[in-house]
PDB file of C-alpha atoms in Angstrom:
ATOM      1  CA  UNK J 230       0.000   0.000   0.000  1.00 57.00           C
ATOM      2  CA  UNK J 231       1.231   3.441  -0.831  1.00 72.00           C
ATOM      3  CA  UNK J 232       0.052   6.917   0.040  1.00 93.00           C
ATOM      4  CA  UNK J 233      -2.763   7.407   2.517  1.00 96.00           C
ATOM      5  CA  UNK J 234      -5.267   4.626   3.171  1.00 97.00           C
ATOM      6  CA  UNK J 235      -8.514   4.699   5.113  1.00 98.00           C
ATOM      7  CA  UNK J 236     -10.766   1.953   6.450  1.00 97.00           C
ATOM      8  CA  UNK J 237     -13.581   1.267   6.278  1.00 97.00           C
ATOM      9  CA  UNK J 238     -14.560   2.939   3.020  1.00 97.00           C
ATOM     10  CA  UNK J 239     -18.250   2.867   3.930  1.00 97.00           C
ATOM     11  CA  UNK J 240     -19.903   2.747   7.345  1.00 97.00           C
ATOM     12  CA  UNK J 241     -23.525   2.747   8.436  1.00 96.00           C
ATOM     13  CA  UNK J 242     -24.196   3.101  12.137  1.00 94.00           C
ATOM     14  CA  UNK J 243     -26.999   3.818  14.528  1.00 91.00           C
ATOM     15  CA  UNK J 244     -26.953   6.721  16.918  1.00 90.00           C
ATOM     16  CA  UNK J 245     -26.134   4.476  19.884  1.00 89.00           C
ATOM     17  CA  UNK J 246     -23.274   2.597  18.209  1.00 90.00           C
ATOM     18  CA  UNK J 247     -19.561   3.030  18.776  1.00 94.00           C
ATOM     19  CA  UNK J 248     -17.255   2.716  15.795  1.00 96.00           C
ATOM     20  CA  UNK J 249     -13.780   3.797  14.753  1.00 97.00           C
ATOM     21  CA  UNK J 250     -12.295   5.109  11.525  1.00 98.00           C
ATOM     22  CA  UNK J 251      -8.700   4.278  10.715  1.00 98.00           C
ATOM     23  CA  UNK J 252      -6.147   6.165   8.647  1.00 98.00           C
ATOM     24  CA  UNK J 253      -2.631   5.059   7.775  1.00 97.00           C
ATOM     25  CA  UNK J 254       0.021   6.920   5.819  1.00 95.00           C
ATOM     26  CA  UNK J 255       3.027   5.299   4.165  1.00 92.00           C
ATOM     27  CA  UNK J 256       4.757   8.548   3.206  1.00 89.00           C
ATOM     28  CA  UNK J 257       6.969   9.130   6.224  1.00 87.00           C
ATOM     29  CA  UNK J 258       5.023  12.266   7.118  1.00 89.00           C
ATOM     30  CA  UNK J 259       4.854  13.835  10.557  1.00 89.00           C
ATOM     31  CA  UNK J 260       1.504  15.595  10.423  1.00 90.00           C
ATOM     32  CA  UNK J 261      -1.946  14.068  10.036  1.00 94.00           C
ATOM     33  CA  UNK J 262      -5.394  15.615   9.696  1.00 95.00           C
ATOM     34  CA  UNK J 263      -9.085  14.739   9.871  1.00 97.00           C
ATOM     35  CA  UNK J 264     -11.527  16.614   7.617  1.00 97.00           C
ATOM     36  CA  UNK J 265     -15.294  16.395   7.295  1.00 97.00           C
ATOM     37  CA  UNK J 266     -16.715  16.830   3.804  1.00 96.00           C
ATOM     38  CA  UNK J 267     -20.422  17.533   3.403  1.00 93.00           C
ATOM     39  CA  UNK J 268     -22.636  19.483   1.039  1.00 84.00           C
ATOM     40  CA  UNK J 269     -22.837  22.309   3.607  1.00 81.00           C
ATOM     41  CA  UNK J 270     -19.095  22.663   4.288  1.00 81.00           C
ATOM     42  CA  UNK J 271     -17.061  21.048   1.567  1.00 82.00           C
ATOM     43  CA  UNK J 272     -13.719  20.647   3.398  1.00 93.00           C
ATOM     44  CA  UNK J 273     -13.943  21.350   7.101  1.00 93.00           C
ATOM     45  CA  UNK J 274     -10.844  20.776   9.213  1.00 93.00           C
ATOM     46  CA  UNK J 275     -11.538  18.807  12.405  1.00 95.00           C
ATOM     47  CA  UNK J 276      -8.206  17.851  14.002  1.00 95.00           C
ATOM     48  CA  UNK J 277      -4.487  18.298  13.394  1.00 93.00           C
ATOM     49  CA  UNK J 278      -1.718  16.123  14.808  1.00 93.00           C
ATOM     50  CA  UNK J 279       1.992  16.876  14.562  1.00 88.00           C
ATOM     51  CA  UNK J 280       4.457  14.236  15.777  1.00 86.00           C
ATOM     52  CA  UNK J 281       1.542  12.458  17.530  1.00 88.00           C
ATOM     53  CA  UNK J 282       0.550  15.600  19.445  1.00 90.00           C
ATOM     54  CA  UNK J 283      -2.801  17.256  18.822  1.00 90.00           C
ATOM     55  CA  UNK J 284      -2.225  20.831  17.725  1.00 88.00           C
ATOM     56  CA  UNK J 285      -5.700  21.760  16.527  1.00 87.00           C
ATOM     57  CA  UNK J 286      -9.245  20.918  17.569  1.00 89.00           C
ATOM     58  CA  UNK J 287     -11.587  22.965  15.443  1.00 87.00           C
ATOM     59  CA  UNK J 288     -14.397  23.066  18.025  1.00 90.00           C
ATOM     60  CA  UNK J 289     -15.369  19.495  17.233  1.00 95.00           C
ATOM     61  CA  UNK J 290     -18.100  17.904  19.436  1.00 95.00           C
ATOM     62  CA  UNK J 291     -16.820  15.400  21.984  1.00 95.00           C
ATOM     63  CA  UNK J 292     -18.712  12.565  20.289  1.00 96.00           C
ATOM     64  CA  UNK J 293     -15.724  12.579  17.902  1.00 97.00           C
ATOM     65  CA  UNK J 294     -12.564  11.426  19.669  1.00 97.00           C
ATOM     66  CA  UNK J 295      -9.270  11.304  17.752  1.00 97.00           C
ATOM     67  CA  UNK J 296      -6.295   9.134  18.590  1.00 97.00           C
ATOM     68  CA  UNK J 297      -2.802   9.238  17.125  1.00 96.00           C
ATOM     69  CA  UNK J 298      -0.621   6.428  18.523  1.00 95.00           C
ATOM     70  CA  UNK J 299       2.255   7.192  16.135  1.00 93.00           C
ATOM     71  CA  UNK J 300       3.042   9.396  13.169  1.00 90.00           C
ATOM     72  CA  UNK J 301       1.741   6.805  10.691  1.00 94.00           C
ATOM     73  CA  UNK J 302      -1.664   6.047  12.209  1.00 97.00           C
ATOM     74  CA  UNK J 303      -4.669   8.175  13.025  1.00 97.00           C
ATOM     75  CA  UNK J 304      -8.024   7.060  14.365  1.00 98.00           C
ATOM     76  CA  UNK J 305     -11.366   8.763  14.809  1.00 98.00           C
ATOM     77  CA  UNK J 306     -13.533   7.143  17.459  1.00 97.00           C
ATOM     78  CA  UNK J 307     -17.236   7.758  17.050  1.00 96.00           C
ATOM     79  CA  UNK J 308     -19.997   7.428  19.662  1.00 94.00           C
ATOM     80  CA  UNK J 309     -23.593   8.612  20.011  1.00 94.00           C
ATOM     81  CA  UNK J 310     -23.473  10.364  16.654  1.00 94.00           C
ATOM     82  CA  UNK J 311     -26.330  12.340  15.139  1.00 95.00           C
ATOM     83  CA  UNK J 312     -27.800  12.003  11.632  1.00 94.00           C
ATOM     84  CA  UNK J 313     -26.241  15.371  10.711  1.00 94.00           C
ATOM     85  CA  UNK J 314     -22.818  13.775  11.244  1.00 96.00           C
ATOM     86  CA  UNK J 315     -23.350  11.777   8.067  1.00 96.00           C
ATOM     87  CA  UNK J 316     -20.607  12.860   5.681  1.00 96.00           C
ATOM     88  CA  UNK J 317     -17.382  11.844   3.978  1.00 97.00           C
ATOM     89  CA  UNK J 318     -14.513  11.813   6.478  1.00 98.00           C
ATOM     90  CA  UNK J 319     -11.161  12.445   4.869  1.00 98.00           C
ATOM     91  CA  UNK J 320      -7.764  11.858   6.388  1.00 98.00           C
ATOM     92  CA  UNK J 321      -4.670  13.666   5.122  1.00 96.00           C
ATOM     93  CA  UNK J 322      -0.980  13.806   5.906  1.00 94.00           C
ATOM     94  CA  UNK J 323       1.832  16.227   5.195  1.00 90.00           C
ATOM     95  CA  UNK J 324       5.562  16.462   5.699  1.00 84.00           C
ATOM     96  CA  UNK J 325       5.322  18.422   8.893  1.00 61.00           C
ATOM     97  CA  UNK J 326       4.041  21.543  10.528  1.00 55.00           C
ATOM     98  CA  UNK J 327       6.501  24.378  10.738  1.00 54.00           C
ATOM     99  CA  UNK J 328       7.707  23.840   7.204  1.00 53.00           C
ATOM    100  CA  UNK J 329       6.054  26.500   5.089  1.00 47.00           C
ATOM    101  CA  UNK J 330       3.880  25.164   2.335  1.00 47.00           C
ATOM    102  CA  UNK J 331       3.555  21.445   2.759  1.00 78.00           C
ATOM    103  CA  UNK J 332       1.352  19.579   0.342  1.00 86.00           C
ATOM    104  CA  UNK J 333      -1.356  17.576   2.048  1.00 92.00           C
ATOM    105  CA  UNK J 334      -2.035  14.114   0.649  1.00 93.00           C
ATOM    106  CA  UNK J 335      -5.573  12.862   1.118  1.00 96.00           C
ATOM    107  CA  UNK J 336      -6.904   9.379   1.711  1.00 97.00           C
ATOM    108  CA  UNK J 337      -9.938   8.059  -0.190  1.00 96.00           C
ATOM    109  CA  UNK J 338     -12.294   8.849   2.682  1.00 97.00           C
ATOM    110  CA  UNK J 339     -14.881   6.968   4.723  1.00 98.00           C
ATOM    111  CA  UNK J 340     -18.500   7.548   3.723  1.00 97.00           C
ATOM    112  CA  UNK J 341     -20.382   7.600   7.037  1.00 97.00           C
ATOM    113  CA  UNK J 342     -24.146   7.299   7.328  1.00 96.00           C
ATOM    114  CA  UNK J 343     -25.787   7.728  10.729  1.00 95.00           C
ATOM    115  CA  UNK J 344     -29.310   6.365  10.999  1.00 93.00           C
TER     116      UNK J 344
ATOM    117  CA  UNK A 264     -10.872  35.094  11.779  1.00 73.00           C
ATOM    118  CA  UNK A 265      -9.458  32.465   9.470  1.00 83.00           C
ATOM    119  CA  UNK A 266     -11.454  32.580   6.296  1.00 90.00           C
ATOM    120  CA  UNK A 267     -11.100  31.743   2.611  1.00 95.00           C
ATOM    121  CA  UNK A 268     -13.794  32.852   0.186  1.00 97.00           C
ATOM    122  CA  UNK A 269     -14.029  31.182  -3.231  1.00 98.00           C
ATOM    123  CA  UNK A 270     -16.032  32.261  -6.296  1.00 97.00           C
ATOM    124  CA  UNK A 271     -17.901  31.224  -8.289  1.00 97.00           C
ATOM    125  CA  UNK A 272     -19.520  28.174  -6.717  1.00 96.00           C
ATOM    126  CA  UNK A 273     -20.352  26.777 -10.149  1.00 97.00           C
ATOM    127  CA  UNK A 274     -18.778  27.495 -13.522  1.00 98.00           C
ATOM    128  CA  UNK A 275     -19.673  26.162 -16.934  1.00 98.00           C
ATOM    129  CA  UNK A 276     -17.461  26.810 -19.977  1.00 97.00           C
ATOM    130  CA  UNK A 277     -17.233  25.568 -23.529  1.00 98.00           C
ATOM    131  CA  UNK A 278     -14.456  23.124 -24.315  1.00 98.00           C
ATOM    132  CA  UNK A 279     -11.401  25.027 -25.453  1.00 97.00           C
ATOM    133  CA  UNK A 280     -12.308  28.198 -23.569  1.00 98.00           C
ATOM    134  CA  UNK A 281     -10.579  29.432 -20.410  1.00 98.00           C
ATOM    135  CA  UNK A 282     -11.821  29.130 -16.832  1.00 98.00           C
ATOM    136  CA  UNK A 283     -10.915  31.387 -13.909  1.00 98.00           C
ATOM    137  CA  UNK A 284     -11.633  30.736 -10.228  1.00 98.00           C
ATOM    138  CA  UNK A 285     -10.905  33.365  -7.581  1.00 98.00           C
ATOM    139  CA  UNK A 286     -10.203  33.194  -3.855  1.00 98.00           C
ATOM    140  CA  UNK A 287      -9.609  35.721  -1.103  1.00 98.00           C
ATOM    141  CA  UNK A 288      -8.066  35.073   2.288  1.00 96.00           C
ATOM    142  CA  UNK A 289      -8.180  36.890   5.584  1.00 93.00           C
ATOM    143  CA  UNK A 290      -4.728  36.498   7.160  1.00 89.00           C
ATOM    144  CA  UNK A 291      -1.915  38.600   5.720  1.00 89.00           C
ATOM    145  CA  UNK A 292       0.552  36.137   7.284  1.00 88.00           C
ATOM    146  CA  UNK A 293      -0.656  33.274   5.049  1.00 90.00           C
ATOM    147  CA  UNK A 294       2.250  32.129   2.892  1.00 88.00           C
ATOM    148  CA  UNK A 295       1.142  28.984   1.068  1.00 90.00           C
ATOM    149  CA  UNK A 296      -1.754  28.678  -1.380  1.00 94.00           C
ATOM    150  CA  UNK A 297      -2.526  25.281  -2.923  1.00 95.00           C
ATOM    151  CA  UNK A 298      -5.255  24.338  -5.371  1.00 97.00           C
ATOM    152  CA  UNK A 299      -6.868  20.904  -5.248  1.00 97.00           C
ATOM    153  CA  UNK A 300      -8.983  19.100  -7.827  1.00 98.00           C
ATOM    154  CA  UNK A 301     -11.581  16.566  -6.719  1.00 97.00           C
ATOM    155  CA  UNK A 302     -13.210  14.385  -9.347  1.00 96.00           C
ATOM    156  CA  UNK A 303     -16.502  12.710  -8.576  1.00 92.00           C
ATOM    157  CA  UNK A 304     -16.062   9.946  -6.015  1.00 90.00           C
ATOM    158  CA  UNK A 305     -12.324  10.542  -5.666  1.00 94.00           C
ATOM    159  CA  UNK A 306     -10.025  12.195  -3.165  1.00 95.00           C
ATOM    160  CA  UNK A 307      -8.803  15.807  -3.517  1.00 96.00           C
ATOM    161  CA  UNK A 308      -5.455  16.010  -5.313  1.00 96.00           C
ATOM    162  CA  UNK A 309      -3.032  18.909  -5.533  1.00 95.00           C
ATOM    163  CA  UNK A 310      -2.775  20.396  -9.017  1.00 97.00           C
ATOM    164  CA  UNK A 311      -0.691  23.506  -8.371  1.00 96.00           C
ATOM    165  CA  UNK A 312       0.483  25.630  -5.461  1.00 94.00           C
ATOM    166  CA  UNK A 313       2.145  28.985  -4.948  1.00 93.00           C
ATOM    167  CA  UNK A 314       4.116  30.546  -2.131  1.00 90.00           C
ATOM    168  CA  UNK A 315       3.934  34.138  -0.999  1.00 86.00           C
ATOM    169  CA  UNK A 316       7.323  35.077  -2.463  1.00 86.00           C
ATOM    170  CA  UNK A 317       6.060  34.407  -5.998  1.00 85.00           C
ATOM    171  CA  UNK A 318       3.419  36.309  -7.959  1.00 91.00           C
ATOM    172  CA  UNK A 319       2.638  33.748 -10.622  1.00 95.00           C
ATOM    173  CA  UNK A 320       3.261  30.091 -11.373  1.00 95.00           C
ATOM    174  CA  UNK A 321       2.394  28.092 -14.455  1.00 96.00           C
ATOM    175  CA  UNK A 322       2.235  24.387 -15.240  1.00 95.00           C
ATOM    176  CA  UNK A 323       1.160  23.607 -18.795  1.00 96.00           C
ATOM    177  CA  UNK A 324      -2.512  24.649 -19.082  1.00 97.00           C
ATOM    178  CA  UNK A 325      -2.933  25.760 -15.476  1.00 98.00           C
ATOM    179  CA  UNK A 326      -1.590  28.851 -13.784  1.00 98.00           C
ATOM    180  CA  UNK A 327      -2.045  30.542 -10.447  1.00 98.00           C
ATOM    181  CA  UNK A 328      -1.606  34.226  -9.671  1.00 97.00           C
ATOM    182  CA  UNK A 329      -1.226  35.792  -6.236  1.00 97.00           C
ATOM    183  CA  UNK A 330      -1.833  39.378  -5.156  1.00 96.00           C
ATOM    184  CA  UNK A 331      -0.568  39.662  -1.579  1.00 94.00           C
ATOM    185  CA  UNK A 332      -1.617  43.272  -1.181  1.00 94.00           C
ATOM    186  CA  UNK A 333      -5.213  42.522  -2.051  1.00 95.00           C
ATOM    187  CA  UNK A 334      -5.051  39.070  -0.401  1.00 95.00           C
ATOM    188  CA  UNK A 335      -6.446  37.208  -3.336  1.00 96.00           C
ATOM    189  CA  UNK A 336      -5.277  34.480  -5.676  1.00 97.00           C
ATOM    190  CA  UNK A 337      -6.714  32.910  -8.796  1.00 98.00           C
ATOM    191  CA  UNK A 338      -6.588  29.687 -10.778  1.00 98.00           C
ATOM    192  CA  UNK A 339      -6.527  29.937 -14.563  1.00 98.00           C
ATOM    193  CA  UNK A 340      -7.165  26.943 -16.813  1.00 98.00           C
ATOM    194  CA  UNK A 341      -6.660  27.482 -20.539  1.00 97.00           C
ATOM    195  CA  UNK A 342      -7.793  25.327 -23.480  1.00 98.00           C
ATOM    196  CA  UNK A 343     -10.203  23.470 -21.210  1.00 98.00           C
ATOM    197  CA  UNK A 344     -10.933  19.806 -21.861  1.00 97.00           C
ATOM    198  CA  UNK A 345     -13.755  17.511 -20.676  1.00 96.00           C
ATOM    199  CA  UNK A 346     -11.407  15.877 -18.149  1.00 96.00           C
ATOM    200  CA  UNK A 347     -11.045  19.246 -16.420  1.00 98.00           C
ATOM    201  CA  UNK A 348     -14.626  18.837 -15.139  1.00 98.00           C
ATOM    202  CA  UNK A 349     -14.375  18.494 -11.347  1.00 97.00           C
ATOM    203  CA  UNK A 350     -14.679  20.435  -8.094  1.00 97.00           C
ATOM    204  CA  UNK A 351     -11.746  22.746  -7.450  1.00 98.00           C
ATOM    205  CA  UNK A 352     -10.739  23.925  -3.971  1.00 98.00           C
ATOM    206  CA  UNK A 353      -8.394  26.737  -3.071  1.00 97.00           C
ATOM    207  CA  UNK A 354      -6.723  26.872   0.329  1.00 95.00           C
ATOM    208  CA  UNK A 355      -4.535  29.175   2.379  1.00 94.00           C
ATOM    209  CA  UNK A 356      -2.164  28.363   5.209  1.00 89.00           C
ATOM    210  CA  UNK A 357      -2.801  29.761   8.653  1.00 83.00           C
ATOM    211  CA  UNK A 358      -0.831  29.793  11.893  1.00 71.00           C
ATOM    212  CA  UNK A 359       2.534  29.486  10.192  1.00 63.00           C
ATOM    213  CA  UNK A 360       1.461  26.641   7.884  1.00 59.00           C
ATOM    214  CA  UNK A 361       0.081  24.689  10.832  1.00 68.00           C
ATOM    215  CA  UNK A 362      -3.109  24.202   8.928  1.00 86.00           C
ATOM    216  CA  UNK A 363      -4.903  24.864   5.662  1.00 90.00           C
ATOM    217  CA  UNK A 364      -8.301  26.489   5.437  1.00 92.00           C
ATOM    218  CA  UNK A 365     -10.195  25.592   2.282  1.00 94.00           C
ATOM    219  CA  UNK A 366     -12.590  27.607   0.185  1.00 96.00           C
ATOM    220  CA  UNK A 367     -16.106  26.386  -0.466  1.00 95.00           C
ATOM    221  CA  UNK A 368     -15.213  24.813  -3.807  1.00 96.00           C
ATOM    222  CA  UNK A 369     -16.104  25.509  -7.435  1.00 97.00           C
ATOM    223  CA  UNK A 370     -17.871  22.925  -9.536  1.00 97.00           C
ATOM    224  CA  UNK A 371     -16.418  23.318 -13.035  1.00 98.00           C
ATOM    225  CA  UNK A 372     -18.242  21.772 -15.977  1.00 98.00           C
ATOM    226  CA  UNK A 373     -16.689  21.668 -19.434  1.00 97.00           C
ATOM    227  CA  UNK A 374     -19.294  21.475 -22.180  1.00 95.00           C
ATOM    228  CA  UNK A 375     -18.227  19.649 -25.352  1.00 91.00           C
TER     229      UNK A 375
END
């Protein structure tokens, strides 16, 4: 596998379920990101991690809980979601924060549907 | 606040004509401005980027211009082709490149 991968690609869950999204990057990058893509807000930044440390939480509700065990893996734990959380969740990685102008590479996304 | 405005939201041009998409940003300290193309059902991919020390950059049929004083930048696609049909996103770096803030996207349709 090369680049940025995400699993699962599709997920349907009820409002009382707990699930996790996984992202893995094989690019040797130090920074990883979660974005939410919906019709309302096409590319909305949720979280930023740099060298496993969270550096940005864009006022995301606590029902979304990120985890970054190392620079190659990023998780998004989901619990008690609402139907309006249905969206495409994109993961991205870049060379590292602090270096001006780093290209972000995106994963294919997880299409989440909350019933 | 951190904001990137992108216009138009939809754009339809005849094949072979040029397309221009414009963005403005709020933070004068922003120094990196990428453009991403997202085809239907696919992930966003970088097509061109520009840094604040350059006013213009070109790569074959696409070019980007930057006006730091006015805090706006534009994407220009010449000799458009059907495969250029996609959603295009501009972005600007904030907090010393710690993060990118994206515009709302432009759905470009090339009519044969």
